[in-house]
Amino acid sequence: MAAQKRVIAGAMSGTSADGVDVALVRISGRGLDMSAQLLQEHHRDYATTLRRAIAQIRQSGAATLATLTEVGREISLCYAAAVNETLLAAGMSGGDLAAVAAHGQTLYHHPPHTIQWLDPALIAAEVGCVVISDFRRADCAAGGQGAPLVPLADYLLLRDARKNRVLLNLGGIANLTYLPAGGTIEEVIAFDTGPGNCLSDDLMRGQEPGFDQDGKRAAAGKPMDAIVKRVLAAPYFAKPPPKSTDGPAMIHLFTEAQKTRRPLNDLLCTACVIAAESIGRAVRQFLPSPPDEVIVSGGGTRNTTLMSLLGARLGAALKTIDEFGIASSAKEAMAFALLGAATLDGVAGNVPAATGAKRGVVLGSITPQP
């Protein structure tokens, strides 16, 4: 029997660590029969000091216990404020939610070890509802990578009976989901291709606005082929899926490939070429047939240089997910709302073919309404 309609707030902070995206989603159905309607979306920036603290932890791989607790509290308060602001804009309150499905901030990811930092009890207290969090651990416990977890939502929202589709998310890390025409959930292929925006964002750290707006600086630079070749020679890119990676690992490869100091615009251009080329190679090497459509989402869609480079490397129609009625900025948060619904229903949310898990498992931990 189909589950009753419920509203879930999906909340996501990606590897770019710039803030929290919230999607208020009305979900009906259960399991593979779920459907979703986006009611409201919202983004709340992290404070500059919090962004710097997260970047320091991720790059150094270390923090004092005091810093960890302080950062965890600030992340959680930002999550709660972002959800409450979204509810206010929609004329709703925490009592109208079945749950908040909160991803948390990735501080470390090297499967099976992974940390998505969050205090769900604090969010539950601030919003006044059930919170579902820590989605990756159950998949890791089942032998999986704990990522990517968006393929279930990709399949529910955008599978097509006649077209082979690639859903490409350009976050800090780029990941793709391949949906074969008329395919089943078991036929879905999904994995992290490598860097999305993380190389460019790292280059722009400490400069306003903290990223290469519209890719303008990259467009003014020249790519350095030697650096591109050194980075793409790393074993990760030739490794077949299932696989996942993290921003610090990709940034390390990029930094190590630079023999001397280079002009910033040239480095930004090179970062875009590495992202586009790694995605293009992944599509050619690891998918059983070429896609008819590539549907792109995430912050990288605003980088016109990256999008242009991608278009030249992908022999398929390149579209943004906005053209399908789903806001690019809300897509991953919507995915976690759907995963949260699966958790409440006791339904497996991972796709073992994508994560490498031995079996499907119910994801997440549930913190009750206070």
Tab-separated table of C-alpha atoms in Angstrom:
chain	number	residue	atom	x	y	z
A	1	MET	CA	0.000	0.000	0.000
A	2	ALA	CA	1.312	3.462	-0.885
A	3	ALA	CA	2.512	5.530	2.024
A	4	GLN	CA	0.540	8.612	2.985
A	5	LYS	CA	1.730	11.895	1.527
A	6	ARG	CA	4.241	13.622	3.784
A	7	VAL	CA	6.489	16.638	3.662
A	8	ILE	CA	10.205	16.154	4.295
A	9	ALA	CA	12.914	18.808	4.343
A	10	GLY	CA	16.041	17.527	2.615
A	11	ALA	CA	19.129	19.419	3.768
A	12	MET	CA	22.511	19.105	2.071
A	13	SER	CA	25.961	20.645	2.373
A	14	GLY	CA	28.346	19.399	-0.284
A	15	THR	CA	32.084	19.030	-0.549
A	16	SER	CA	32.385	22.684	-1.569
A	17	ALA	CA	31.385	23.492	2.036
A	18	ASP	CA	29.823	26.835	1.114
A	19	GLY	CA	26.556	26.414	3.009
A	20	VAL	CA	23.325	24.446	3.299
A	21	ASP	CA	20.761	23.768	0.559
A	22	VAL	CA	17.247	22.911	1.702
A	23	ALA	CA	14.445	21.415	-0.378
A	24	LEU	CA	10.959	21.195	1.090
A	25	VAL	CA	9.443	18.189	-0.680
A	26	ARG	CA	5.995	16.602	-0.676
A	27	ILE	CA	6.491	12.866	-1.176
A	28	SER	CA	3.880	10.250	-1.915
A	29	GLY	CA	4.223	6.532	-2.421
A	30	ARG	CA	6.770	4.091	-1.102
A	31	GLY	CA	9.998	2.622	-2.421
A	32	LEU	CA	10.257	2.646	-6.215
A	33	ASP	CA	6.717	4.057	-6.416
A	34	MET	CA	7.684	7.324	-4.710
A	35	SER	CA	7.064	10.635	-6.417
A	36	ALA	CA	8.194	14.063	-5.279
A	37	GLN	CA	6.973	17.643	-5.572
A	38	LEU	CA	9.318	20.500	-4.685
A	39	LEU	CA	7.451	23.037	-2.542
A	40	GLN	CA	10.235	25.436	-1.581
A	41	GLU	CA	14.004	25.685	-1.835
A	42	HIS	CA	16.512	27.830	-0.006
A	43	HIS	CA	20.253	28.259	0.504
A	44	ARG	CA	21.972	29.586	3.601
A	45	ASP	CA	25.673	30.416	3.454
A	46	TYR	CA	28.086	29.220	6.081
A	47	ALA	CA	29.737	32.032	8.005
A	48	THR	CA	33.197	32.829	6.635
A	49	THR	CA	34.878	31.626	9.821
A	50	LEU	CA	33.013	28.302	9.605
A	51	ARG	CA	33.989	27.804	5.961
A	52	ARG	CA	37.617	28.400	6.840
A	53	ALA	CA	37.467	26.005	9.783
A	54	ILE	CA	35.940	23.242	7.645
A	55	ALA	CA	38.521	23.794	4.899
A	56	GLN	CA	41.339	23.604	7.449
A	57	ILE	CA	40.056	20.330	8.900
A	58	ARG	CA	39.539	18.781	5.472
A	59	GLN	CA	42.949	19.796	4.152
A	60	SER	CA	44.952	18.945	7.276
A	61	GLY	CA	42.949	15.866	8.246
A	62	ALA	CA	43.168	16.922	11.895
A	63	ALA	CA	41.441	19.071	14.512
A	64	THR	CA	41.361	19.389	18.282
A	65	LEU	CA	38.355	17.919	20.056
A	66	ALA	CA	37.292	21.434	21.050
A	67	THR	CA	37.396	22.572	17.413
A	68	LEU	CA	35.430	19.515	16.273
A	69	THR	CA	32.653	20.171	18.774
A	70	GLU	CA	32.527	23.891	17.973
A	71	VAL	CA	32.418	23.261	14.221
A	72	GLY	CA	29.759	20.574	14.669
A	73	ARG	CA	27.559	22.945	16.633
A	74	GLU	CA	27.928	25.756	14.089
A	75	ILE	CA	27.186	23.415	11.170
A	76	SER	CA	24.080	22.103	12.950
A	77	LEU	CA	22.797	25.575	13.825
A	78	CYS	CA	23.243	26.609	10.188
A	79	TYR	CA	21.278	23.517	9.085
A	80	ALA	CA	18.494	24.306	11.544
A	81	ALA	CA	18.330	27.967	10.542
A	82	ALA	CA	18.250	27.045	6.858
A	83	VAL	CA	15.352	24.639	7.423
A	84	ASN	CA	13.431	27.143	9.562
A	85	GLU	CA	13.928	29.882	6.967
A	86	THR	CA	12.598	27.544	4.279
A	87	LEU	CA	9.568	26.662	6.392
A	88	LEU	CA	8.869	30.335	7.057
A	89	ALA	CA	8.966	31.114	3.332
A	90	ALA	CA	6.501	28.281	2.712
A	91	GLY	CA	4.165	29.343	5.533
A	92	MET	CA	4.862	26.156	7.465
A	93	SER	CA	6.466	25.081	10.742
A	94	GLY	CA	8.459	22.126	12.046
A	95	GLY	CA	5.228	20.464	13.119
A	96	ASP	CA	4.236	20.138	9.459
A	97	LEU	CA	7.284	17.996	8.667
A	98	ALA	CA	7.534	14.237	8.818
A	99	ALA	CA	11.285	14.729	9.189
A	100	VAL	CA	14.385	16.673	8.283
A	101	ALA	CA	16.723	14.478	6.219
A	102	ALA	CA	20.144	16.031	6.862
A	103	HIS	CA	23.274	14.902	5.053
A	104	GLY	CA	25.792	16.658	7.305
A	105	GLN	CA	29.146	18.142	6.336
A	106	THR	CA	31.717	15.729	4.967
A	107	LEU	CA	34.950	16.184	6.905
A	108	TYR	CA	36.604	12.962	5.727
A	109	HIS	CA	35.779	10.293	3.172
A	110	HIS	CA	38.053	7.343	2.512
A	111	PRO	CA	35.782	4.277	2.450
A	112	PRO	CA	34.996	2.495	4.633
A	113	HIS	CA	35.924	5.471	6.825
A	114	THR	CA	33.650	8.474	6.457
A	115	ILE	CA	32.520	11.436	8.572
A	116	GLN	CA	29.473	13.587	7.834
A	117	TRP	CA	29.567	15.936	10.805
A	118	LEU	CA	26.303	16.997	12.409
A	119	ASP	CA	24.425	17.100	15.710
A	120	PRO	CA	20.957	15.764	14.830
A	121	ALA	CA	19.616	16.307	18.356
A	122	LEU	CA	20.384	20.019	18.101
A	123	ILE	CA	18.602	20.276	14.753
A	124	ALA	CA	15.622	18.337	16.149
A	125	ALA	CA	15.441	20.776	19.071
A	126	GLU	CA	15.753	23.875	16.879
A	127	VAL	CA	13.238	22.768	14.211
A	128	GLY	CA	10.916	20.684	16.385
A	129	CYS	CA	10.703	17.457	14.415
A	130	VAL	CA	12.316	14.086	13.701
A	131	VAL	CA	15.770	14.248	12.108
A	132	ILE	CA	17.314	11.555	9.907
A	133	SER	CA	21.085	11.775	9.531
A	134	ASP	CA	24.315	9.809	9.020
A	135	PHE	CA	23.119	8.236	5.782
A	136	ARG	CA	26.423	6.750	4.633
A	137	ARG	CA	27.429	4.422	7.470
A	138	ALA	CA	24.921	1.626	6.857
A	139	ASP	CA	26.103	1.289	3.265
A	140	CYS	CA	29.751	1.218	4.410
A	141	ALA	CA	28.855	-1.428	7.005
A	142	ALA	CA	27.425	-3.514	4.148
A	143	GLY	CA	30.721	-3.285	2.282
A	144	GLY	CA	29.876	-0.244	0.167
A	145	GLN	CA	31.605	3.067	-0.484
A	146	GLY	CA	28.864	5.044	1.247
A	147	ALA	CA	28.573	7.008	-2.013
A	148	PRO	CA	27.046	7.973	-4.294
A	149	LEU	CA	23.626	7.902	-2.618
A	150	VAL	CA	21.676	10.004	-5.129
A	151	PRO	CA	21.013	7.211	-7.710
A	152	LEU	CA	17.705	6.199	-6.102
A	153	ALA	CA	16.388	9.749	-6.497
A	154	ASP	CA	17.846	10.021	-10.004
A	155	TYR	CA	16.003	6.853	-10.990
A	156	LEU	CA	12.728	7.986	-9.404
A	157	LEU	CA	12.803	11.476	-10.879
A	158	LEU	CA	14.319	11.203	-14.340
A	159	ARG	CA	14.354	7.689	-15.812
A	160	ASP	CA	13.001	7.501	-19.348
A	161	ALA	CA	11.525	4.628	-21.350
A	162	ARG	CA	13.327	5.508	-24.592
A	163	LYS	CA	16.429	7.559	-23.778
A	164	ASN	CA	19.729	6.610	-22.182
A	165	ARG	CA	20.366	9.402	-19.724
A	166	VAL	CA	23.379	10.529	-17.730
A	167	LEU	CA	22.625	12.684	-14.708
A	168	LEU	CA	25.768	14.629	-13.918
A	169	ASN	CA	26.165	16.536	-10.667
A	170	LEU	CA	28.879	19.201	-10.637
A	171	GLY	CA	29.535	19.763	-6.963
A	172	GLY	CA	32.956	19.906	-5.367
A	173	ILE	CA	33.254	16.351	-6.638
A	174	ALA	CA	31.549	15.394	-9.907
A	175	ASN	CA	29.395	12.293	-9.904
A	176	LEU	CA	27.216	10.722	-12.554
A	177	THR	CA	24.272	8.355	-12.682
A	178	TYR	CA	23.622	6.374	-15.863
A	179	LEU	CA	19.952	5.510	-16.440
A	180	PRO	CA	19.594	3.080	-19.358
A	181	ALA	CA	16.432	3.476	-21.442
A	182	GLY	CA	13.635	1.474	-19.842
A	183	GLY	CA	16.133	0.037	-17.350
A	184	THR	CA	15.564	-1.297	-13.855
A	185	ILE	CA	17.133	0.082	-10.685
A	186	GLU	CA	19.591	-2.838	-10.778
A	187	GLU	CA	20.912	-1.622	-14.145
A	188	VAL	CA	21.783	1.844	-12.879
A	189	ILE	CA	25.493	2.762	-12.892
A	190	ALA	CA	26.732	5.574	-10.675
A	191	PHE	CA	30.102	6.773	-9.382
A	192	ASP	CA	32.304	9.771	-8.663
A	193	THR	CA	34.216	10.777	-11.797
A	194	GLY	CA	36.708	13.027	-9.967
A	195	PRO	CA	36.884	16.785	-9.402
A	196	GLY	CA	33.985	19.067	-10.168
A	197	ASN	CA	34.465	22.492	-8.590
A	198	CYS	CA	36.869	21.558	-5.791
A	199	LEU	CA	40.071	22.474	-7.644
A	200	SER	CA	38.759	25.880	-8.716
A	201	ASP	CA	37.256	26.583	-5.296
A	202	ASP	CA	40.531	25.731	-3.592
A	203	LEU	CA	42.425	28.091	-5.906
A	204	MET	CA	39.974	30.889	-5.076
A	205	ARG	CA	39.959	30.272	-1.315
A	206	GLY	CA	40.618	33.519	0.561
A	207	GLN	CA	39.603	35.655	-2.416
A	208	GLU	CA	36.229	37.239	-2.978
A	209	PRO	CA	33.720	35.798	-3.743
A	210	GLY	CA	35.510	32.518	-2.935
A	211	PHE	CA	34.871	30.933	-6.341
A	212	ASP	CA	35.446	31.748	-10.008
A	213	GLN	CA	32.159	33.499	-10.756
A	214	ASP	CA	30.700	32.259	-14.043
A	215	GLY	CA	34.122	30.792	-14.879
A	216	LYS	CA	35.283	34.200	-16.140
A	217	ARG	CA	38.812	33.920	-14.803
A	218	ALA	CA	39.183	30.412	-16.225
A	219	ALA	CA	38.018	31.728	-19.601
A	220	ALA	CA	40.833	34.288	-19.495
A	221	GLY	CA	43.467	31.625	-18.815
A	222	LYS	CA	45.245	28.982	-20.850
A	223	PRO	CA	45.236	25.272	-19.988
A	224	MET	CA	48.504	23.613	-19.030
A	225	ASP	CA	48.506	20.235	-20.735
A	226	ALA	CA	51.368	18.825	-18.670
A	227	ILE	CA	49.416	19.343	-15.440
A	228	VAL	CA	46.267	17.836	-16.983
A	229	LYS	CA	48.214	14.719	-18.023
A	230	ARG	CA	49.891	14.302	-14.617
A	231	VAL	CA	46.599	14.529	-12.729
A	232	LEU	CA	44.653	12.222	-15.048
A	233	ALA	CA	47.446	9.631	-14.880
A	234	ALA	CA	46.451	8.947	-11.249
A	235	PRO	CA	45.074	5.398	-10.707
A	236	TYR	CA	41.664	6.653	-9.545
A	237	PHE	CA	40.605	7.751	-13.020
A	238	ALA	CA	41.341	4.357	-14.628
A	239	LYS	CA	39.740	2.398	-11.786
A	240	PRO	CA	36.339	0.959	-12.807
A	241	PRO	CA	33.265	1.714	-10.674
A	242	PRO	CA	31.936	1.407	-8.061
A	243	LYS	CA	34.198	4.112	-6.679
A	244	SER	CA	34.059	7.383	-4.768
A	245	THR	CA	36.523	10.078	-3.814
A	246	ASP	CA	36.766	13.352	-1.897
A	247	GLY	CA	37.932	16.886	-2.501
A	248	PRO	CA	41.194	16.822	-0.515
A	249	ALA	CA	42.429	13.789	-2.492
A	250	MET	CA	41.778	15.544	-5.806
A	251	ILE	CA	43.297	18.824	-4.591
A	252	HIS	CA	46.427	16.932	-3.501
A	253	LEU	CA	46.803	15.421	-6.995
A	254	PHE	CA	46.441	18.861	-8.562
A	255	THR	CA	48.920	20.509	-6.192
A	256	GLU	CA	51.493	17.757	-6.679
A	257	ALA	CA	51.248	18.096	-10.464
A	258	GLN	CA	52.363	21.742	-10.358
A	259	LYS	CA	56.135	21.930	-10.641
A	260	THR	CA	56.388	25.714	-10.371
A	261	ARG	CA	54.195	28.684	-9.473
A	262	ARG	CA	51.658	29.384	-12.223
A	263	PRO	CA	49.312	32.287	-13.095
A	264	LEU	CA	45.991	31.923	-11.287
A	265	ASN	CA	43.830	32.244	-14.412
A	266	ASP	CA	45.844	29.502	-16.121
A	267	LEU	CA	45.399	27.246	-13.111
A	268	LEU	CA	41.652	27.909	-13.047
A	269	CYS	CA	41.421	27.082	-16.739
A	270	THR	CA	43.453	23.909	-16.189
A	271	ALA	CA	41.189	22.898	-13.301
A	272	CYS	CA	38.150	23.153	-15.586
A	273	VAL	CA	39.878	21.090	-18.290
A	274	ILE	CA	40.743	18.368	-15.759
A	275	ALA	CA	37.134	18.220	-14.543
A	276	ALA	CA	35.674	18.128	-18.052
A	277	GLU	CA	38.212	15.640	-19.402
A	278	SER	CA	37.820	13.257	-16.456
A	279	ILE	CA	34.031	13.302	-16.903
A	280	GLY	CA	34.317	12.753	-20.652
A	281	ARG	CA	36.685	9.819	-20.188
A	282	ALA	CA	34.436	8.261	-17.553
A	283	VAL	CA	31.432	8.412	-19.880
A	284	ARG	CA	33.415	6.779	-22.710
A	285	GLN	CA	35.146	4.119	-20.615
A	286	PHE	CA	32.640	2.981	-18.022
A	287	LEU	CA	29.170	3.197	-19.584
A	288	PRO	CA	27.762	0.371	-21.722
A	289	SER	CA	26.352	2.694	-24.366
A	290	PRO	CA	26.532	6.418	-25.160
A	291	PRO	CA	23.942	8.658	-23.491
A	292	ASP	CA	21.238	10.320	-25.539
A	293	GLU	CA	21.066	13.144	-22.994
A	294	VAL	CA	23.365	14.488	-20.295
A	295	ILE	CA	21.406	16.331	-17.604
A	296	VAL	CA	23.620	18.546	-15.452
A	297	SER	CA	22.980	19.924	-11.967
A	298	GLY	CA	24.978	21.489	-9.144
A	299	GLY	CA	26.954	24.681	-8.697
A	300	GLY	CA	29.192	23.888	-11.670
A	301	THR	CA	26.324	24.613	-14.062
A	302	ARG	CA	27.012	28.312	-13.414
A	303	ASN	CA	30.620	27.981	-14.587
A	304	THR	CA	30.211	28.707	-18.287
A	305	THR	CA	33.807	27.728	-19.034
A	306	LEU	CA	33.352	24.285	-17.484
A	307	MET	CA	30.005	23.796	-19.212
A	308	SER	CA	31.511	24.733	-22.579
A	309	LEU	CA	34.387	22.294	-22.098
A	310	LEU	CA	31.938	19.563	-21.125
A	311	GLY	CA	29.795	20.191	-24.183
A	312	ALA	CA	32.822	19.710	-26.409
A	313	ARG	CA	33.661	16.366	-24.783
A	314	LEU	CA	30.262	14.747	-24.413
A	315	GLY	CA	28.685	13.596	-27.645
A	316	ALA	CA	25.154	14.089	-26.422
A	317	ALA	CA	22.618	16.822	-25.823
A	318	LEU	CA	23.753	18.792	-22.747
A	319	LYS	CA	20.872	20.113	-20.656
A	320	THR	CA	20.491	21.482	-17.154
A	321	ILE	CA	18.130	19.784	-14.745
A	322	ASP	CA	16.177	23.070	-14.525
A	323	GLU	CA	14.790	22.256	-17.982
A	324	PHE	CA	13.026	19.276	-16.371
A	325	GLY	CA	11.328	21.332	-13.689
A	326	ILE	CA	13.875	20.617	-10.961
A	327	ALA	CA	15.986	23.507	-9.682
A	328	SER	CA	19.664	22.642	-10.057
A	329	SER	CA	20.420	24.108	-6.645
A	330	ALA	CA	17.780	21.886	-4.993
A	331	LYS	CA	18.438	18.549	-6.668
A	332	GLU	CA	20.730	16.927	-4.093
A	333	ALA	CA	18.614	18.172	-1.191
A	334	MET	CA	15.567	16.649	-2.916
A	335	ALA	CA	17.492	13.388	-3.188
A	336	PHE	CA	18.032	13.293	0.555
A	337	ALA	CA	14.371	14.051	1.199
A	338	LEU	CA	13.539	10.925	-0.830
A	339	LEU	CA	16.188	8.925	1.028
A	340	GLY	CA	14.665	10.140	4.283
A	341	ALA	CA	11.249	8.910	3.191
A	342	ALA	CA	12.746	5.503	2.376
A	343	THR	CA	14.303	5.395	5.857
A	344	LEU	CA	10.988	6.184	7.554
A	345	ASP	CA	9.358	3.418	5.479
A	346	GLY	CA	12.058	0.876	6.292
A	347	VAL	CA	13.030	0.633	2.615
A	348	ALA	CA	16.611	0.275	1.355
A	349	GLY	CA	17.928	3.603	0.062
A	350	ASN	CA	21.258	2.550	-1.383
A	351	VAL	CA	21.792	1.077	-4.859
A	352	PRO	CA	24.347	-1.731	-4.329
A	353	ALA	CA	25.470	-1.637	-7.965
A	354	ALA	CA	26.458	2.000	-7.448
A	355	THR	CA	28.083	1.847	-4.008
A	356	GLY	CA	29.493	-1.680	-4.115
A	357	ALA	CA	27.535	-2.781	-1.045
A	358	LYS	CA	26.780	-6.488	-0.627
A	359	ARG	CA	23.068	-5.787	-0.185
A	360	GLY	CA	20.456	-3.087	-0.034
A	361	VAL	CA	20.162	-1.479	3.407
A	362	VAL	CA	17.989	1.050	5.176
A	363	LEU	CA	20.073	4.202	5.532
A	364	GLY	CA	20.423	6.715	8.299
A	365	SER	CA	19.876	7.131	12.002
A	366	ILE	CA	16.622	8.563	13.358
A	367	THR	CA	16.612	11.178	16.121
A	368	PRO	CA	13.101	11.549	17.574
A	369	GLN	CA	11.144	14.766	17.863
A	370	PRO	CA	12.017	16.386	21.206
